[in-house]
XYZ file of C-alpha atoms in Angstrom:
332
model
C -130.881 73.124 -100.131
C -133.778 71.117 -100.761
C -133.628 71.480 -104.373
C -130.122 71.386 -104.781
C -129.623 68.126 -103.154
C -132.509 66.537 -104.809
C -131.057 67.028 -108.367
C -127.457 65.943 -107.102
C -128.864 62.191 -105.654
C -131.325 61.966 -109.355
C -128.515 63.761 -111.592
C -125.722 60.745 -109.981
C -128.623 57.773 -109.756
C -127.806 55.635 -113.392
C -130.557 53.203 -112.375
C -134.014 54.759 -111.408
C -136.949 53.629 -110.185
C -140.013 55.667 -109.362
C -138.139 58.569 -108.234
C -134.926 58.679 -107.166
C -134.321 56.779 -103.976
C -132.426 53.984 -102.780
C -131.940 52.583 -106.520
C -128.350 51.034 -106.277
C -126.152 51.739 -109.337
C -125.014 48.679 -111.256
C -122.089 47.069 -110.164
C -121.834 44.011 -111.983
C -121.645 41.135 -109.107
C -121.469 43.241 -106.188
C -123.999 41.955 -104.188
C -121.806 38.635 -103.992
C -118.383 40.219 -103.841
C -116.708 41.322 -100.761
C -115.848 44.937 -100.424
C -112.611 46.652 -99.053
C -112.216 49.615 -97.055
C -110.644 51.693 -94.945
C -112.127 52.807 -91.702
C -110.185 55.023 -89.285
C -107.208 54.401 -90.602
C -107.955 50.208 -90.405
C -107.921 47.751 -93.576
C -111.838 46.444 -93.227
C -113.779 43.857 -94.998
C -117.648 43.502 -95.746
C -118.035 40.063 -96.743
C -121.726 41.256 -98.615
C -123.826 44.476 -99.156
C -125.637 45.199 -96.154
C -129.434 45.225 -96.450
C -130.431 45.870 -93.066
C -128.794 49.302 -91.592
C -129.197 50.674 -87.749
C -127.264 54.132 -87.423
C -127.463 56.320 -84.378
C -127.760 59.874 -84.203
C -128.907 62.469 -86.622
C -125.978 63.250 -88.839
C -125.056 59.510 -89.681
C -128.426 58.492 -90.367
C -128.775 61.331 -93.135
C -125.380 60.255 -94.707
C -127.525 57.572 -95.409
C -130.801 59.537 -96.655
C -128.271 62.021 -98.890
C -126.785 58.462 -100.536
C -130.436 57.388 -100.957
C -129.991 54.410 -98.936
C -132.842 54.761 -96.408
C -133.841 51.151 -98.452
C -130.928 49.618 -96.928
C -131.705 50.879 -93.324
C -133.893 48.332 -90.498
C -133.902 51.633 -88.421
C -131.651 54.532 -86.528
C -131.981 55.882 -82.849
C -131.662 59.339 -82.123
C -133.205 61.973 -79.253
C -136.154 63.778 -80.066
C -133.966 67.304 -78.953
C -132.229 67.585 -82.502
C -134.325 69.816 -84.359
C -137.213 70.222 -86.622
C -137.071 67.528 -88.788
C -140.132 67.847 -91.058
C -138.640 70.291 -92.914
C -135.422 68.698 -94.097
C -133.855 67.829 -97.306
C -134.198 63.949 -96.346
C -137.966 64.200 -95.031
C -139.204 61.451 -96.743
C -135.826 58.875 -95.217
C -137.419 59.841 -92.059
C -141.194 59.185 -93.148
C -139.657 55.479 -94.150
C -137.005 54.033 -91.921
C -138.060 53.214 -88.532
C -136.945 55.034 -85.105
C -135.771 52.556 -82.879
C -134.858 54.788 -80.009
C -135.295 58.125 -78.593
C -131.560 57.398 -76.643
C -128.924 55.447 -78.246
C -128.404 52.099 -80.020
C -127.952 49.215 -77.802
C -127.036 45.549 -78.112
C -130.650 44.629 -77.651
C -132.241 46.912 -80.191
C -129.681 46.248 -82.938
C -130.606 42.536 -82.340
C -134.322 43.228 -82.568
C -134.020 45.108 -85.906
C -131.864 42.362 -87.104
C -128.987 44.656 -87.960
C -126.515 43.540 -90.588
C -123.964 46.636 -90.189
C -124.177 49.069 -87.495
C -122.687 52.816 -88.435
C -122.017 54.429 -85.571
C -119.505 56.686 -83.851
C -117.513 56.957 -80.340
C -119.171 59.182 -78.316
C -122.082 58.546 -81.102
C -123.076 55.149 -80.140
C -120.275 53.486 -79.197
C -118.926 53.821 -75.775
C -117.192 51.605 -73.553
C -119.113 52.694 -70.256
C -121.782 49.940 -71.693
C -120.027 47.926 -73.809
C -121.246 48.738 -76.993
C -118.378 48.804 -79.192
C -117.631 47.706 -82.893
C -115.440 44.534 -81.186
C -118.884 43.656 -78.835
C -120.672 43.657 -82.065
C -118.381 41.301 -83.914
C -119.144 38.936 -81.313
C -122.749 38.469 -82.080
C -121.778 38.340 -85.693
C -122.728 42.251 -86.681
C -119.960 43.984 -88.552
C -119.334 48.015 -87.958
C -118.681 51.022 -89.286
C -117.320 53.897 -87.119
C -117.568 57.758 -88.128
C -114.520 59.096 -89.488
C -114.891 62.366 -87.178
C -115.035 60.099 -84.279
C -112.235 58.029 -84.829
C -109.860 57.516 -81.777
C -106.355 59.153 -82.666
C -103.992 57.481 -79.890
C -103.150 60.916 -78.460
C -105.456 60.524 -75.277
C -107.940 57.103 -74.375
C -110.892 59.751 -75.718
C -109.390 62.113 -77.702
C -110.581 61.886 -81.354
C -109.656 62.905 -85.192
C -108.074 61.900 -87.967
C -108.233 64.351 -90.893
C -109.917 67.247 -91.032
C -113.479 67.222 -90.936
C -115.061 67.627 -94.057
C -111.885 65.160 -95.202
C -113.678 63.091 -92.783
C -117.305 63.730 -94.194
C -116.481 62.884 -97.883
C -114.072 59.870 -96.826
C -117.593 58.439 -95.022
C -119.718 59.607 -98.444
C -116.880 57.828 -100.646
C -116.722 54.464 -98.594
C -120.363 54.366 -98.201
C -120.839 54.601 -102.242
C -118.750 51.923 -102.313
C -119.794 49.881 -99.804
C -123.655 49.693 -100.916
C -122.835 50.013 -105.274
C -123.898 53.543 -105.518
C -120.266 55.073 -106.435
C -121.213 57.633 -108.779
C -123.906 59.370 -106.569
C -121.694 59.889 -103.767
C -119.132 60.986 -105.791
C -121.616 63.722 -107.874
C -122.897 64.946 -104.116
C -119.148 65.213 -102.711
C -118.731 67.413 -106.181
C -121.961 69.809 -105.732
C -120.478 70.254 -101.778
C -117.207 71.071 -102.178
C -118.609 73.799 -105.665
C -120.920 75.302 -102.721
C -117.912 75.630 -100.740
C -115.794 77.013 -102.889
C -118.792 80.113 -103.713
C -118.596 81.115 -100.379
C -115.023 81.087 -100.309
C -114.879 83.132 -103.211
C -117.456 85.356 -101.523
C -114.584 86.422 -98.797
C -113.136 90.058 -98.328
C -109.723 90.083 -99.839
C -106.856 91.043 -97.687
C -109.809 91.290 -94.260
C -108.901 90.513 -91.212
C -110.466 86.642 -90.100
C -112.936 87.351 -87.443
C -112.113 84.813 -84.124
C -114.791 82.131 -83.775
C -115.885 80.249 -80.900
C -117.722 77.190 -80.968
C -119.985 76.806 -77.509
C -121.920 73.657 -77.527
C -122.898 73.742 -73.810
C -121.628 73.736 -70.330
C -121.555 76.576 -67.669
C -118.774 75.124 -65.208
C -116.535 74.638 -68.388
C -117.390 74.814 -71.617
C -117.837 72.022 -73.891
C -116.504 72.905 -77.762
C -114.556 71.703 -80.704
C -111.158 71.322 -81.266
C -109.468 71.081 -84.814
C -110.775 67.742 -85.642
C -114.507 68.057 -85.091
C -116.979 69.806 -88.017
C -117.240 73.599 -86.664
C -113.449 73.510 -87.454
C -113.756 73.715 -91.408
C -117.518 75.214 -91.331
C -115.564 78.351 -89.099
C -113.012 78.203 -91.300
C -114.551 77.973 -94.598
C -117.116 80.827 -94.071
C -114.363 83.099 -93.621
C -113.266 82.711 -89.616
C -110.957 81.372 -87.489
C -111.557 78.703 -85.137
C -110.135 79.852 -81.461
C -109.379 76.476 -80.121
C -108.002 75.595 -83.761
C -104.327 74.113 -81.531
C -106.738 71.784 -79.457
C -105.928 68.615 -81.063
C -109.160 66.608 -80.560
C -112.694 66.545 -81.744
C -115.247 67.718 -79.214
C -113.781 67.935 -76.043
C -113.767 70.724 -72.961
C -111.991 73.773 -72.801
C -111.300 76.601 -69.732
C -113.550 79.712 -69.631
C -109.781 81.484 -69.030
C -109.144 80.047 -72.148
C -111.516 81.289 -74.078
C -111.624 85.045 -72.313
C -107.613 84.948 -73.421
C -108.609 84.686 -77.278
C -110.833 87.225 -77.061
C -113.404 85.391 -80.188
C -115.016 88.260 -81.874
C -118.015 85.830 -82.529
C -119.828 82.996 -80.234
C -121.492 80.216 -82.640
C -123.961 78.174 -79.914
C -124.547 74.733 -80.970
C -128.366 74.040 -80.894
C -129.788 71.093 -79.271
C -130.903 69.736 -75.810
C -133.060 70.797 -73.232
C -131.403 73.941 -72.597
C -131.999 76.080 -75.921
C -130.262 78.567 -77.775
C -131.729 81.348 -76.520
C -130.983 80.174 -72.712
C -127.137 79.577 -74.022
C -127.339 82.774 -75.341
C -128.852 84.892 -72.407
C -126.261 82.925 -69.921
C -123.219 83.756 -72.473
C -124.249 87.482 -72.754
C -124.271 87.297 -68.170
C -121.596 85.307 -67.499
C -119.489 87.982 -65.836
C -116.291 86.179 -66.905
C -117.084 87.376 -70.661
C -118.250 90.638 -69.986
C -115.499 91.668 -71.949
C -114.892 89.181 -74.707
C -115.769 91.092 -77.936
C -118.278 88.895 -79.004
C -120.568 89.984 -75.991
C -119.609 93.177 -75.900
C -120.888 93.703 -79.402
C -123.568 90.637 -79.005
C -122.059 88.401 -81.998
C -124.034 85.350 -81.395
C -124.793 82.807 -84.088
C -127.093 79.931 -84.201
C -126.293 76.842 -85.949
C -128.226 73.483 -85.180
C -126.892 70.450 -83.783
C -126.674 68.150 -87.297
C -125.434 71.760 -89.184
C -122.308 71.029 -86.570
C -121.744 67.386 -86.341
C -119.800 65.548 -89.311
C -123.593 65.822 -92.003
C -124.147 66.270 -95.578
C -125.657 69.690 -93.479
C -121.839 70.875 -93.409
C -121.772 72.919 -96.792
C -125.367 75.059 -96.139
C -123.971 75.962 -92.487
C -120.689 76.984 -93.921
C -122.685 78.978 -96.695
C -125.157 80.749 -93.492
C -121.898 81.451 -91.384
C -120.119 83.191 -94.098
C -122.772 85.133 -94.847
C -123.173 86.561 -91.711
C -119.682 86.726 -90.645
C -119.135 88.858 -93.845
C -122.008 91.274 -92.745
C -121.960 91.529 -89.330
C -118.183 91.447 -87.962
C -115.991 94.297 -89.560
């Protein structure tokens, strides 16, 4: 993965510097024109090329890295409980752009890092419990730009999606190349994705039967999963499975246990993150008397993906390619 993203960002950089980082491809007068896009579904204007980047979270910031943008970037905040990162493709964005929180963004933070865009997400920053919304921002003069997977749909206050996800993920990589000049690399990376994509489509049993996937993120009480709009849709679908809450029409949201039991998913995926880890997910999953008869614990079908392989990432594509390959050997 390493490798393979490294040539994409130098292959679709036309203006290098030492190495391949957050060189900006020539646009003419771009850093005085105004730039038009649309953001969930909304006509939005940036009135200059930012220079001063906060994101939040873990799969927004390396949107950023994968563009070679972590120039552009005055910081990001994101919990310590999302993985490894030393050993990722984007190592060095980390090494270079400043953590500003362990939590979330906040008003005050975004202020102190002198922030001239904040990209962000609802339920990924933004939230209205605190106030810190793209329209608070505005206010104190700092434009926004909201995660396509978390847009706000209109079907529910919360519930969120537009498009499908990885729609979503190279809508973000497409506005983002235009937004900061570098056109051609996101559209090279979008490219290399959707080819690895397409191998391990190509790589599925013709005629087979799709195994039933469920996504289990966390919960006990209920369970806390995704719906048709968030990422594990398309990685389920794209390694060769079917998503089980595929008519839910959100993003993440919460299901029923009943509901789950009822669909009968020959495989569990657990989303890994938090204090509680994987292998406490899956020890309750394979207890939980409810499920004793769910086919996925009966047989003990229980895959690991990390939190940023599962949340809209230029991660997407390698955790569809490590799904498919072991939905294709392990379910029959």
């Amino acid at each position: 993965m390493r490798k393979f993203l490294s040539a994409a960002l130098c292959l679709a950089a036309t203006v290098t510097t030492a190495g391949c980082g957050a060189s900006v491809e020539s646009s003419g007068d771009a850093k005085s024109s105004s730039v038009g896009l649309t953001n969930c579904g909304r006509k939005v204007t940036y009135d200059k090329v930012p220079k001063r980047v906060v994101t939040n979270d873990v799969g927004i910031t390396e949107l950023m890295f994968a563009l070679g943008l972590e120039d552009r970037m005055a910081g990001f905040a994101m919990p310590d409980d999302k993985g490894d990162l030393s050993g990722v493709p984007w190592k060095d964005g980390y090494d270079k752009v400043k953590w500003l929180s362990k939590d979330q963004l906040t008003k005050e933070n975004v202020l102190d890092a002198r922030a001239d865009l904040v990209f962000a997400g609802w339920n990924y920053g933004f939230r209205d419990d605190s106030g810190f919304t793209p329209e608070a921002l505005k206010k104190l003069g700092i434009p926004s730009y909201i995660l396509t997977e978390s847009c706000r749909n209109g079907r529910t206050k919360t519930s969120r999606g537009l498009m499908p996800p990885l729609d979503a993920l190279y809508a973000d990589l497409t506005n983002l190349g235009k937004l900061f000049g570098v056109e051609k690399r996101a559209a090279t990376l979008i490219a290399d994705f959707k080819k690895q994509i397409a191998d391990v489509r190509a790589k599925r049993p013709e005629g087979a039967e799709r195994p039933k996937v469920f996504l289990y993120d966390s919960g006990q009480d209920q369970p806390f999963t995704s719906g048709r709009y968030a990422a594990p849709e398309q990685i389920i679908s794209e390694a060769g499975g079917v998503n089980v809450m595929h008519d839910v029409a959100d993003s993440w949201t919460t299901t029923g246990w009943e509901s789950v039991v009822e669909r009968d998913p020959d495989v569990i995926v657990i989303c890994d993150y938090g204090d509680v880890s994987a292998e406490q997910k899956k020890k309750f999953l394979l207890s939980y008397a409810p499920l004793r008869n769910v086919s996925a614990v009966k047989h003990r079908r229980i895959f690991v993906l990390d939190y940023v392989d599962l949340v809209e990432s230029p991660r997407n594509p390698a955790a569809i390619a490590r799904l498919g390959a072991y939905l294709r050997t392990t379910v029959e």
